[in-house]
Short mmCIF file of C-alpha atoms in Angstrom, two decimals:
data_model
loop_
_atom_site.label_atom_id
_atom_site.label_comp_id
_atom_site.label_asym_id
_atom_site.label_seq_id
_atom_site.Cartn_x
_atom_site.Cartn_y
_atom_site.Cartn_z
CA MET A 1 0.03 0.21 -0.21
CA LYS A 2 1.44 3.59 -0.86
CA LYS A 3 1.58 6.54 2.06
CA LYS A 4 2.67 9.21 1.09
CA ILE A 5 5.80 10.61 2.54
CA TYR A 6 6.19 13.36 4.30
CA ILE A 7 9.92 14.73 3.61
CA ALA A 8 11.37 18.55 4.56
CA LEU A 9 11.72 20.03 0.56
CA LEU A 10 12.73 23.87 -0.15
CA SER A 11 10.33 26.99 -0.15
CA CYS A 12 11.77 27.84 -2.82
CA LEU A 13 14.16 25.66 -5.63
CA GLY A 14 15.69 28.06 -8.04
CA LEU A 15 13.05 29.90 -10.06
CA TRP A 16 10.91 33.07 -8.31
CA SER A 17 8.22 31.80 -6.24
CA CYS A 18 9.09 32.91 -2.00
CA GLU A 19 8.36 36.40 -1.87
CA ASP A 20 11.15 36.43 1.31
CA PHE A 21 14.41 36.49 0.50
CA GLU A 22 14.96 35.57 3.87
CA GLU A 23 12.53 32.63 3.84
CA LEU A 24 15.16 30.93 1.39
CA ASN A 25 18.14 31.04 3.82
CA VAL A 26 16.22 28.77 6.55
CA ASN A 27 15.29 26.70 4.84
CA PRO A 28 17.20 23.67 4.41
CA ASN A 29 18.16 23.11 0.60
CA VAL A 30 18.83 18.98 0.99
CA PRO A 31 16.68 17.11 3.06
CA SER A 32 17.95 15.82 6.22
CA GLU A 33 16.80 11.83 6.50
CA ALA A 34 14.55 10.94 3.68
CA THR A 35 16.54 8.81 1.31
CA GLY A 36 17.18 8.51 -2.41
CA THR A 37 14.44 6.23 -3.02
CA GLN A 38 12.12 8.15 -0.50
CA LEU A 39 12.50 10.98 -2.54
CA ILE A 40 11.56 9.52 -5.75
CA ALA A 41 8.26 8.17 -4.40
CA ASN A 42 7.90 11.39 -2.41
CA ALA A 43 8.31 12.65 -6.53
CA ALA A 44 5.83 10.06 -7.81
CA LEU A 45 3.37 11.63 -5.27
CA ALA A 46 2.62 14.69 -7.99
CA LEU A 47 2.12 12.61 -11.01
CA PRO A 48 -1.54 12.28 -10.90
CA ASP A 49 -1.04 16.30 -10.28
CA LEU A 50 -0.68 16.20 -15.39
CA SER A 51 -4.11 14.99 -15.34
CA SER A 52 -6.12 15.75 -13.29
CA SER A 53 -7.28 19.48 -13.83
CA PRO A 54 -10.23 20.77 -15.18
CA THR A 55 -7.89 23.32 -17.58
CA GLY A 56 -5.99 20.25 -18.39
CA GLU A 57 -10.32 18.96 -20.48
CA PHE A 58 -11.29 22.46 -20.92
CA MET A 59 -8.10 22.31 -23.21
CA ALA A 60 -9.25 19.22 -25.15
CA GLN A 61 -12.82 19.55 -25.37
CA TYR A 62 -12.86 16.51 -23.14
CA LEU A 63 -15.56 18.41 -20.51
CA ALA A 64 -17.43 21.75 -20.43
CA GLU A 65 -18.69 23.32 -17.34
CA THR A 66 -22.16 23.78 -15.49
CA GLN A 67 -20.59 26.75 -13.71
CA TYR A 68 -18.72 30.30 -14.23
CA VAL A 69 -18.22 29.39 -17.91
CA THR A 70 -17.20 32.69 -19.10
CA ALA A 71 -14.35 32.46 -15.86
CA SER A 72 -13.30 29.40 -16.52
CA LEU A 73 -12.81 27.64 -19.49
CA TYR A 74 -8.82 28.64 -21.16
CA PRO A 75 -6.89 31.22 -18.39
CA ALA A 76 -7.29 34.12 -18.48
CA GLY A 77 -3.95 35.36 -17.24
CA GLY A 78 -0.41 33.52 -16.60
CA THR A 79 -0.05 29.80 -15.13
CA SER A 80 2.35 28.26 -12.73
CA PHE A 81 4.59 25.69 -13.33
CA TYR A 82 6.87 26.26 -9.56
CA TRP A 83 4.43 24.25 -8.21
CA LEU A 84 6.76 21.84 -11.25
CA TYR A 85 10.29 23.00 -10.12
CA GLN A 86 9.21 23.50 -6.26
CA GLY A 87 8.46 20.39 -5.53
CA PRO A 88 8.34 17.08 -7.69
CA LEU A 89 11.71 18.18 -9.99
CA MET A 90 13.92 19.21 -7.29
CA ASN A 91 12.94 15.93 -5.57
CA LEU A 92 13.81 14.23 -8.46
CA GLU A 93 17.19 16.56 -9.11
CA THR A 94 18.43 15.85 -5.09
CA VAL A 95 18.65 12.67 -5.82
CA LEU A 96 21.53 13.25 -8.77
CA ASN A 97 23.29 15.33 -6.91
CA THR A 98 23.31 14.75 -4.00
CA PRO A 99 25.31 9.92 -3.61
CA GLU A 100 24.62 10.41 0.71
CA ILE A 101 21.81 10.08 0.77
CA ILE A 102 21.31 7.03 -2.74
CA LYS A 103 21.10 3.84 0.22
CA GLU A 104 22.36 0.97 -2.19
CA GLY A 105 20.26 -1.90 0.30
CA GLU A 106 17.34 0.58 -1.61
CA GLY A 107 18.57 -1.48 -5.20
CA PRO A 108 21.50 -0.92 -7.45
CA VAL A 109 22.83 2.90 -7.60
CA ALA A 110 22.38 3.14 -11.15
CA ASN A 111 18.77 2.23 -11.17
CA GLN A 112 17.71 4.16 -8.49
CA LEU A 113 19.03 7.29 -10.51
CA ALA A 114 18.46 6.38 -13.97
CA VAL A 115 14.53 6.01 -12.58
CA ALA A 116 15.25 9.46 -11.19
CA LYS A 117 16.06 10.28 -14.77
CA ILE A 118 12.72 8.85 -16.72
CA LEU A 119 10.24 10.67 -13.83
CA LYS A 120 13.05 13.90 -14.11
CA ALA A 121 12.09 13.63 -17.98
CA TYR A 122 8.58 13.10 -17.76
CA TYR A 123 8.04 16.52 -15.43
CA PHE A 124 9.77 18.51 -17.58
CA TRP A 125 8.41 17.49 -20.78
CA HIS A 126 4.80 18.29 -19.10
CA THR A 127 6.00 22.12 -18.47
CA THR A 128 8.40 23.24 -21.75
CA ASP A 129 5.30 21.07 -23.99
CA ARG A 130 2.90 23.51 -21.85
CA TRP A 131 4.65 26.36 -21.66
CA GLY A 132 7.03 26.25 -23.92
CA ASP A 133 10.48 27.76 -23.83
CA VAL A 134 11.18 26.68 -20.16
CA PRO A 135 14.34 27.43 -17.00
CA TYR A 136 15.82 24.16 -17.60
CA SER A 137 20.05 24.21 -17.67
CA GLU A 138 20.59 26.94 -14.79
CA ALA A 139 17.15 25.70 -12.99
CA LEU A 140 16.75 23.43 -9.47
CA GLN A 141 20.09 24.95 -8.39
CA GLY A 142 18.58 26.97 -4.59
CA LYS A 143 20.87 30.16 -3.90
CA LEU A 144 23.17 29.49 -5.95
CA ASN A 145 20.75 31.32 -9.59
CA PHE A 146 17.57 32.38 -8.16
CA THR A 147 17.06 33.79 -12.26
CA PRO A 148 17.31 30.93 -14.40
CA LYS A 149 17.31 31.50 -18.11
CA TYR A 150 15.06 30.32 -20.43
CA ASP A 151 16.24 27.21 -22.60
CA THR A 152 14.99 26.87 -25.84
CA GLN A 153 12.37 24.56 -26.17
CA GLU A 154 14.44 22.50 -29.49
CA SER A 155 17.07 22.82 -26.53
CA ILE A 156 15.14 20.90 -23.70
CA TYR A 157 14.23 18.09 -25.76
CA ASN A 158 17.73 17.28 -27.02
CA ASN A 159 18.54 17.28 -24.43
CA LEU A 160 15.32 14.72 -22.49
CA PHE A 161 16.57 13.03 -25.61
CA ALA A 162 19.97 12.39 -24.36
CA LEU A 163 19.21 11.70 -20.32
CA LEU A 164 16.53 8.74 -21.55
CA ASP A 165 19.27 7.22 -23.22
CA GLU A 166 21.66 7.46 -20.12
CA ALA A 167 18.11 6.00 -18.06
CA ASN A 168 17.97 2.56 -20.89
CA GLN A 169 21.83 2.83 -20.25
CA GLN A 170 22.18 2.31 -17.36
CA ILE A 171 19.41 -0.24 -16.01
CA VAL A 172 21.46 -2.99 -14.53
CA PRO A 173 19.65 -6.41 -12.93
CA GLY A 174 17.96 -6.01 -9.85
CA LYS A 175 14.59 -3.69 -8.37
CA ILE A 176 14.41 -0.41 -6.31
CA SER A 177 12.33 -0.85 -2.74
CA ASN A 178 10.15 2.64 -1.66
CA ASP A 179 8.18 2.07 -5.70
CA ILE A 180 4.84 3.79 -5.35
CA ILE A 181 4.69 2.95 -9.01
CA TYR A 182 6.10 -0.56 -10.23
CA GLY A 183 6.83 -1.43 -7.10
CA GLY A 184 10.87 -1.94 -7.53
CA ASN A 185 10.35 -3.48 -11.69
CA ILE A 186 12.41 -2.60 -13.20
CA GLY A 187 12.32 -3.70 -16.12
CA GLN A 188 8.83 -1.51 -16.06
CA TRP A 189 11.11 1.50 -15.85
CA GLN A 190 13.07 0.61 -18.74
CA LYS A 191 10.55 0.39 -21.18
CA LEU A 192 8.06 3.65 -19.57
CA GLY A 193 11.19 5.82 -20.05
CA ASN A 194 11.56 3.99 -23.68
CA THR A 195 8.04 4.38 -24.62
CA ILE A 196 8.27 9.00 -23.55
CA ARG A 197 11.08 8.85 -25.26
CA LEU A 198 9.00 6.58 -28.57
CA LEU A 199 6.03 9.75 -27.81
CA MET A 200 8.67 12.76 -27.61
CA ALA A 201 9.47 12.00 -30.72
CA LEU A 202 6.33 11.87 -32.16
CA ARG A 203 6.15 16.00 -30.88
CA LEU A 204 8.49 16.21 -33.83
CA SER A 205 6.97 14.99 -36.71
CA GLU A 206 6.24 18.66 -38.16
CA VAL A 207 9.05 20.63 -37.21
CA ASP A 208 11.39 17.74 -37.77
CA PRO A 209 10.74 15.05 -39.40
CA ALA A 210 13.61 12.69 -39.85
CA LYS A 211 14.93 13.38 -36.88
CA ALA A 212 11.67 12.26 -35.42
CA SER A 213 12.29 9.31 -36.86
CA VAL A 214 16.06 8.51 -36.10
CA GLU A 215 14.26 9.10 -32.59
CA PHE A 216 11.68 6.96 -32.94
CA ASN A 217 13.31 4.26 -34.13
CA LYS A 218 15.92 4.51 -31.01
CA ALA A 219 12.88 4.51 -28.72
CA LEU A 220 11.80 1.16 -30.70
CA GLU A 221 15.50 -0.81 -30.73
CA ALA A 222 15.32 -0.19 -26.46
CA GLY A 223 13.05 -1.37 -25.90
CA ILE A 224 9.25 -0.07 -25.30
CA MET A 225 5.79 -1.31 -23.61
CA THR A 226 4.08 -4.59 -24.52
CA SER A 227 0.55 -4.60 -23.02
CA ASN A 228 -1.45 -2.72 -19.99
CA ALA A 229 0.70 -3.62 -17.63
CA ASP A 230 3.67 -1.95 -18.39
CA ASN A 231 1.21 1.30 -18.50
CA LEU A 232 2.12 4.53 -15.66
CA VAL A 233 -1.54 4.54 -13.90
CA PHE A 234 -1.69 6.45 -11.39
CA LYS A 235 -3.30 4.36 -8.21
CA HIS A 236 -5.49 6.22 -5.95
CA LEU A 237 -6.38 4.37 -2.98
CA LYS A 238 -9.43 4.99 -0.46
CA ASP A 239 -8.07 6.44 2.03
CA ALA A 240 -8.41 10.74 1.76
CA ASN A 241 -5.08 10.94 1.29
CA ASN A 242 -4.71 9.54 -1.36
CA GLN A 243 -7.89 9.30 -3.04
CA ASN A 244 -8.87 11.08 -6.98
CA TYR A 245 -9.17 14.82 -6.77
CA TRP A 246 -12.24 14.04 -8.92
CA TYR A 247 -13.59 12.03 -6.44
CA SER A 248 -13.15 15.30 -3.87
CA GLN A 249 -14.91 17.16 -6.01
CA ARG A 250 -17.75 14.99 -6.94
CA VAL A 251 -18.83 13.20 -3.49
CA ILE A 252 -17.08 15.21 -1.63
CA GLN A 253 -18.39 18.31 -3.00
CA ASN A 254 -21.41 17.36 -4.48
CA ARG A 255 -20.17 18.89 -7.49
CA GLU A 256 -21.90 18.41 -10.38
CA TRP A 257 -19.68 21.36 -12.63
CA TRP A 258 -18.39 19.04 -15.93
CA ALA A 259 -20.33 17.55 -18.09
CA LEU A 260 -19.44 15.83 -21.30
CA THR A 261 -18.18 17.58 -23.84
CA GLU A 262 -20.90 17.15 -27.19
CA THR A 263 -18.11 16.61 -29.47
CA LEU A 264 -16.95 14.10 -27.30
CA VAL A 265 -20.41 11.94 -26.88
CA ASN A 266 -20.97 12.53 -30.72
CA GLU A 267 -18.04 11.51 -31.44
CA MET A 268 -18.76 8.16 -29.26
CA LYS A 269 -22.25 7.65 -29.51
CA PRO A 270 -22.61 6.50 -33.01
CA THR A 271 -20.23 3.91 -33.20
CA ASP A 272 -21.76 1.84 -29.69
CA ASP A 273 -18.69 2.11 -28.07
CA PRO A 274 -17.79 0.47 -24.83
CA ARG A 275 -15.95 3.26 -22.94
CA LEU A 276 -18.81 5.69 -23.20
CA LYS A 277 -20.28 4.12 -20.22
CA VAL A 278 -17.36 4.39 -18.44
CA TYR A 279 -16.40 7.84 -19.37
CA GLY A 280 -20.15 9.36 -18.30
CA GLN A 281 -23.24 8.18 -17.22
CA PRO A 282 -26.98 9.24 -19.64
CA ALA A 283 -28.58 12.31 -18.86
CA LYS A 284 -31.35 11.81 -15.09
CA LYS A 285 -33.57 13.27 -18.12
CA SER A 286 -33.47 11.88 -21.16
CA GLU A 287 -31.70 8.81 -20.61
CA GLN A 288 -29.43 8.72 -22.40
CA TYR A 289 -25.54 10.04 -23.31
CA VAL A 290 -26.69 13.80 -24.13
CA GLY A 291 -23.53 16.08 -25.12
CA LEU A 292 -22.81 20.02 -23.28
CA ASN A 293 -21.85 22.11 -25.59
CA PHE A 294 -18.61 23.36 -24.75
CA GLY A 295 -18.96 26.96 -23.98
CA GLU A 296 -22.83 27.25 -23.91
CA THR A 297 -23.35 29.86 -21.33
CA LYS A 298 -27.01 29.62 -21.14
CA ASN A 299 -28.86 25.76 -21.28
CA MET A 300 -26.39 24.09 -18.78
CA ASN A 301 -29.65 22.08 -16.81
CA THR A 302 -27.53 19.83 -15.30
CA ASP A 303 -30.70 17.27 -15.88
CA ASP A 304 -30.09 17.14 -20.04
CA TYR A 305 -26.51 16.01 -19.89
CA SER A 306 -24.29 13.60 -19.51
CA LEU A 307 -22.07 13.63 -16.56
CA LEU A 308 -19.07 12.91 -15.54
CA GLY A 309 -18.81 8.42 -15.10
CA PRO A 310 -18.95 7.06 -11.41
CA ALA A 311 -15.91 5.01 -12.35
CA ILE A 312 -13.95 8.53 -13.49
CA TYR A 313 -14.53 9.76 -10.12
CA ALA A 314 -14.49 6.41 -7.31
CA GLN A 315 -11.72 7.52 -4.67
CA ASP A 316 -9.87 4.79 -5.94
CA ALA A 317 -9.70 5.73 -9.83
CA PRO A 318 -6.26 5.45 -11.38
CA VAL A 319 -4.91 8.08 -13.34
CA TYR A 320 -3.97 7.25 -17.09
CA LEU A 321 -0.70 8.53 -18.06
CA VAL A 322 1.96 7.09 -20.28
CA THR A 323 -0.12 4.42 -22.39
CA TYR A 324 0.80 1.00 -24.07
CA ALA A 325 -1.92 2.27 -26.36
CA GLN A 326 -0.60 5.66 -26.37
CA ALA A 327 2.95 3.85 -28.37
CA LEU A 328 1.04 0.95 -30.37
CA PHE A 329 -1.57 4.79 -32.15
CA ALA A 330 2.50 6.17 -31.88
CA GLN A 331 3.53 2.81 -33.92
CA ALA A 332 0.75 3.09 -36.84
CA GLU A 333 1.17 6.77 -36.95
CA ALA A 334 5.22 5.92 -38.35
CA ALA A 335 3.59 3.33 -40.30
CA HIS A 336 1.51 5.48 -42.17
CA ARG A 337 4.89 8.12 -42.51
CA GLY A 338 7.07 5.66 -43.30
CA TRP A 339 8.80 5.92 -40.21
CA ILE A 340 8.92 2.82 -39.58
CA PRO A 341 8.04 -0.96 -41.81
CA GLY A 342 5.57 -2.68 -43.53
CA GLY A 343 2.75 0.69 -44.21
CA GLU A 344 -0.72 0.35 -44.60
CA GLU A 345 -0.96 -2.64 -43.93
CA ALA A 346 1.15 -2.37 -40.54
CA ALA A 347 -0.50 0.99 -39.66
CA ALA A 348 -4.00 -0.46 -39.75
CA GLN A 349 -2.70 -3.64 -37.72
CA PHE A 350 -0.73 -1.21 -34.50
CA TYR A 351 -4.26 0.55 -35.06
CA ASN A 352 -6.64 -1.68 -34.35
CA GLU A 353 -4.77 -3.76 -31.52
CA ALA A 354 -4.90 0.33 -30.35
CA ILE A 355 -8.18 0.71 -29.74
CA LYS A 356 -8.64 -2.71 -28.68
CA GLN A 357 -6.58 -2.59 -25.95
CA SER A 358 -8.00 1.14 -24.95
CA ILE A 359 -11.41 -0.49 -24.34
CA LEU A 360 -9.36 -3.85 -22.25
CA GLN A 361 -8.03 -0.59 -20.11
CA TRP A 362 -10.36 1.39 -20.55
CA THR A 363 -13.31 -1.51 -18.81
CA GLY A 364 -11.79 -4.38 -18.51
CA SER A 365 -13.06 -6.44 -21.01
CA ASP A 366 -12.58 -6.61 -25.20
CA GLU A 367 -17.07 -7.06 -25.43
CA GLY A 368 -17.82 -5.06 -27.91
CA VAL A 369 -14.09 -4.46 -29.71
CA GLU A 370 -15.23 -5.92 -33.05
CA GLU A 371 -17.94 -4.32 -33.41
CA LEU A 372 -16.13 -0.56 -33.49
CA LEU A 373 -14.39 -1.98 -35.69
CA ALA A 374 -15.84 -2.84 -38.45
CA GLN A 375 -18.22 0.75 -37.96
CA PRO A 376 -17.45 2.84 -41.45
CA GLU A 377 -16.64 5.32 -39.63
CA VAL A 378 -13.65 3.43 -36.94
CA ALA A 379 -13.24 1.26 -39.79
CA PHE A 380 -8.85 2.08 -40.99
CA ASP A 381 -8.73 3.77 -44.25
CA PRO A 382 -5.65 4.51 -45.42
CA ALA A 383 -6.54 7.68 -47.32
CA ASN A 384 -8.36 9.31 -43.53
CA ALA A 385 -5.29 7.73 -41.72
CA MET A 386 -3.88 10.72 -40.27
CA GLU A 387 -7.92 11.50 -38.38
CA GLN A 388 -8.63 8.43 -37.56
CA ILE A 389 -5.31 7.59 -35.21
CA ALA A 390 -5.34 10.94 -33.72
CA THR A 391 -9.22 11.19 -32.90
CA GLN A 392 -9.47 7.53 -32.03
CA ARG A 393 -6.26 8.40 -29.39
CA TRP A 394 -7.69 11.50 -28.18
CA ILE A 395 -11.47 9.75 -26.49
CA HIS A 396 -8.30 6.89 -25.90
CA LEU A 397 -6.60 9.83 -23.37
CA PHE A 398 -9.18 10.83 -22.17
CA MET A 399 -9.05 12.86 -18.80
CA HIS A 400 -5.55 13.28 -19.22
CA GLY A 401 -6.94 16.50 -20.85
CA TYR A 402 -2.72 18.13 -21.56
CA GLU A 403 -1.62 15.62 -23.09
CA ALA A 404 -4.57 15.22 -26.11
CA TRP A 405 -4.27 19.40 -26.60
CA ALA A 406 -0.67 18.54 -27.89
CA GLU A 407 -1.26 16.16 -29.80
CA TYR A 408 -4.47 18.10 -30.41
CA ARG A 409 -1.63 20.70 -30.95
CA ARG A 410 0.52 18.63 -33.47
CA THR A 411 -2.17 16.84 -35.77
CA GLY A 412 -5.47 18.92 -35.82
CA TYR A 413 -7.65 16.70 -35.05
CA PRO A 414 -9.80 16.35 -34.11
CA ASN A 415 -10.61 19.41 -36.54
CA ASN A 416 -14.58 19.45 -34.60
CA LEU A 417 -12.89 21.41 -31.69
CA VAL A 418 -15.46 24.66 -31.32
CA ALA A 419 -14.60 27.85 -30.77
CA PRO A 420 -16.66 29.16 -28.00
CA GLY A 421 -17.10 33.30 -28.29
CA GLY A 422 -14.06 33.34 -30.94
CA ALA A 423 -11.98 31.80 -28.80
CA ALA A 424 -9.93 28.97 -30.26
CA VAL A 425 -8.43 26.39 -28.25
CA PRO A 426 -5.35 28.40 -27.32
CA ASN A 427 -2.20 26.63 -28.18
CA ARG A 428 0.17 27.18 -24.69
CA GLN A 429 -0.09 28.25 -21.44
CA MET A 430 1.90 31.99 -20.21
CA TYR A 431 3.86 32.27 -17.57
CA PRO A 432 3.30 32.47 -14.55
CA ASP A 433 3.12 36.30 -13.37
CA LEU A 434 5.76 36.78 -10.99
CA GLU A 435 7.88 35.95 -13.71
CA ALA A 436 7.64 38.95 -15.50
CA GLN A 437 8.96 40.61 -12.13
CA ASN A 438 11.75 38.81 -10.65
CA ASN A 439 13.13 37.23 -13.24
CA ALA A 440 12.58 39.55 -16.09
CA ALA A 441 15.40 40.38 -17.95
CA HIS A 442 14.83 36.39 -19.29
CA TYR A 443 10.93 36.31 -19.67
CA ASN A 444 11.78 38.94 -21.13
CA GLU A 445 14.06 37.37 -23.92
CA ALA A 446 12.46 34.58 -23.23
CA VAL A 447 9.10 35.82 -24.73
CA GLN A 448 10.70 38.36 -27.75
CA ARG A 449 12.99 35.15 -28.67
CA GLN A 450 8.91 32.87 -29.30
CA PHE A 451 6.17 34.89 -29.04
CA GLY A 452 7.34 37.81 -30.20
CA GLY A 453 7.22 40.61 -27.03
CA THR A 454 3.70 38.59 -26.22
CA ASP A 455 3.44 36.80 -23.71
CA GLY A 456 -0.51 35.34 -24.81
CA LEU A 457 -2.63 31.85 -24.61
CA TYR A 458 -1.55 31.83 -28.95
CA GLY A 459 2.10 32.09 -29.03
CA GLN A 460 2.97 28.59 -31.57
CA LEU A 461 5.48 26.45 -29.37
CA TRP A 462 8.65 25.02 -31.48
CA TRP A 463 7.55 21.87 -32.62
CA ASP A 464 4.08 23.47 -33.55
CA LYS A 465 3.67 24.58 -36.54
#
């Protein structure tokens, strides 16, 4: 059973997030008692926060608000990334740079460091794909550097590819302790790192397809996920300290604030997609699946629409982050693009298997798979392969909104997302408001370099071409 590990952490970690300079001088720079695997576990406790966010679901248009619509669809100002640096990233940086906290009795040292590198890469990938250029090479130095420079997204990607390669190369046989994700199974960590690399490579398909293909094949050769058992999934508990975010919102606070979008329901209902019964529940009034138009501000009676399904907001509901089905969809796209052998025949096989594994992941059964694959809208068609792969991937990524949003920005699919009040889906999130004041020189440089001086929602990231 997972338990929360309470550790003393820095209040300010290489980025401006404290207003009182003196506080920086009295807080410890390194936890005095935690070991390396305990810090890794503490970093892993933040994984659900990469997914469990109404904002993320709005960015991908999975959920529509039934309350406060005009105030909460897209963030109007800056969105903080400080928590990522202050918490999980600093924990992992401490593991990688403080040899004395690595205990050989908790598993091979090489494996502890490899896991820290894999998680560091995953958190930084998430961060740069939301904001663009971010502090990287000079970040996480504590009082040694309060104003780190912003590295370009391209350089961050290149560094993360190298970091994941290092992790893969250094892994040796042997479990690690305090592993709340894979129970110490280093082979699954290795598959995860290589799968992250595979998905990162795919993200470069429009900006640098040659490099994308090379990195994609390197990840395949190194060994990626081979079943749903390898999924990066955070398993919540029926425990107040480790419960699902959506449980606290829907059950404890009794908030019926979110309905499935009309776009999502209209993709799934006509094909009798078996995942729809997990994602949502029939509307109370009609007892049918009915989606709410994203951004609707008038007709929002919660009895009229399909709200979140009980399996999604259960206290111990899992959070799926990196999955076997994602890897299969990626290989389907790679085959279609000619990056890997097999052409459209292989693309179809990967695509069909991805849908099957997605349904198994979400429903626990393969019932309805063959019927769904036979639907004209779903049956693989080489002429519409990109749209089909991307749309089915979007359906699969339900409730992992930030990842689905990134894939939407890359591919443009599904191509029927709406623009309420003329507000199109944003291209990025804006930097934290305090950065313009506390790290002004580097902030201004980054904004000018990327967006011509405007820190807005619609500046395009390096890979978003």
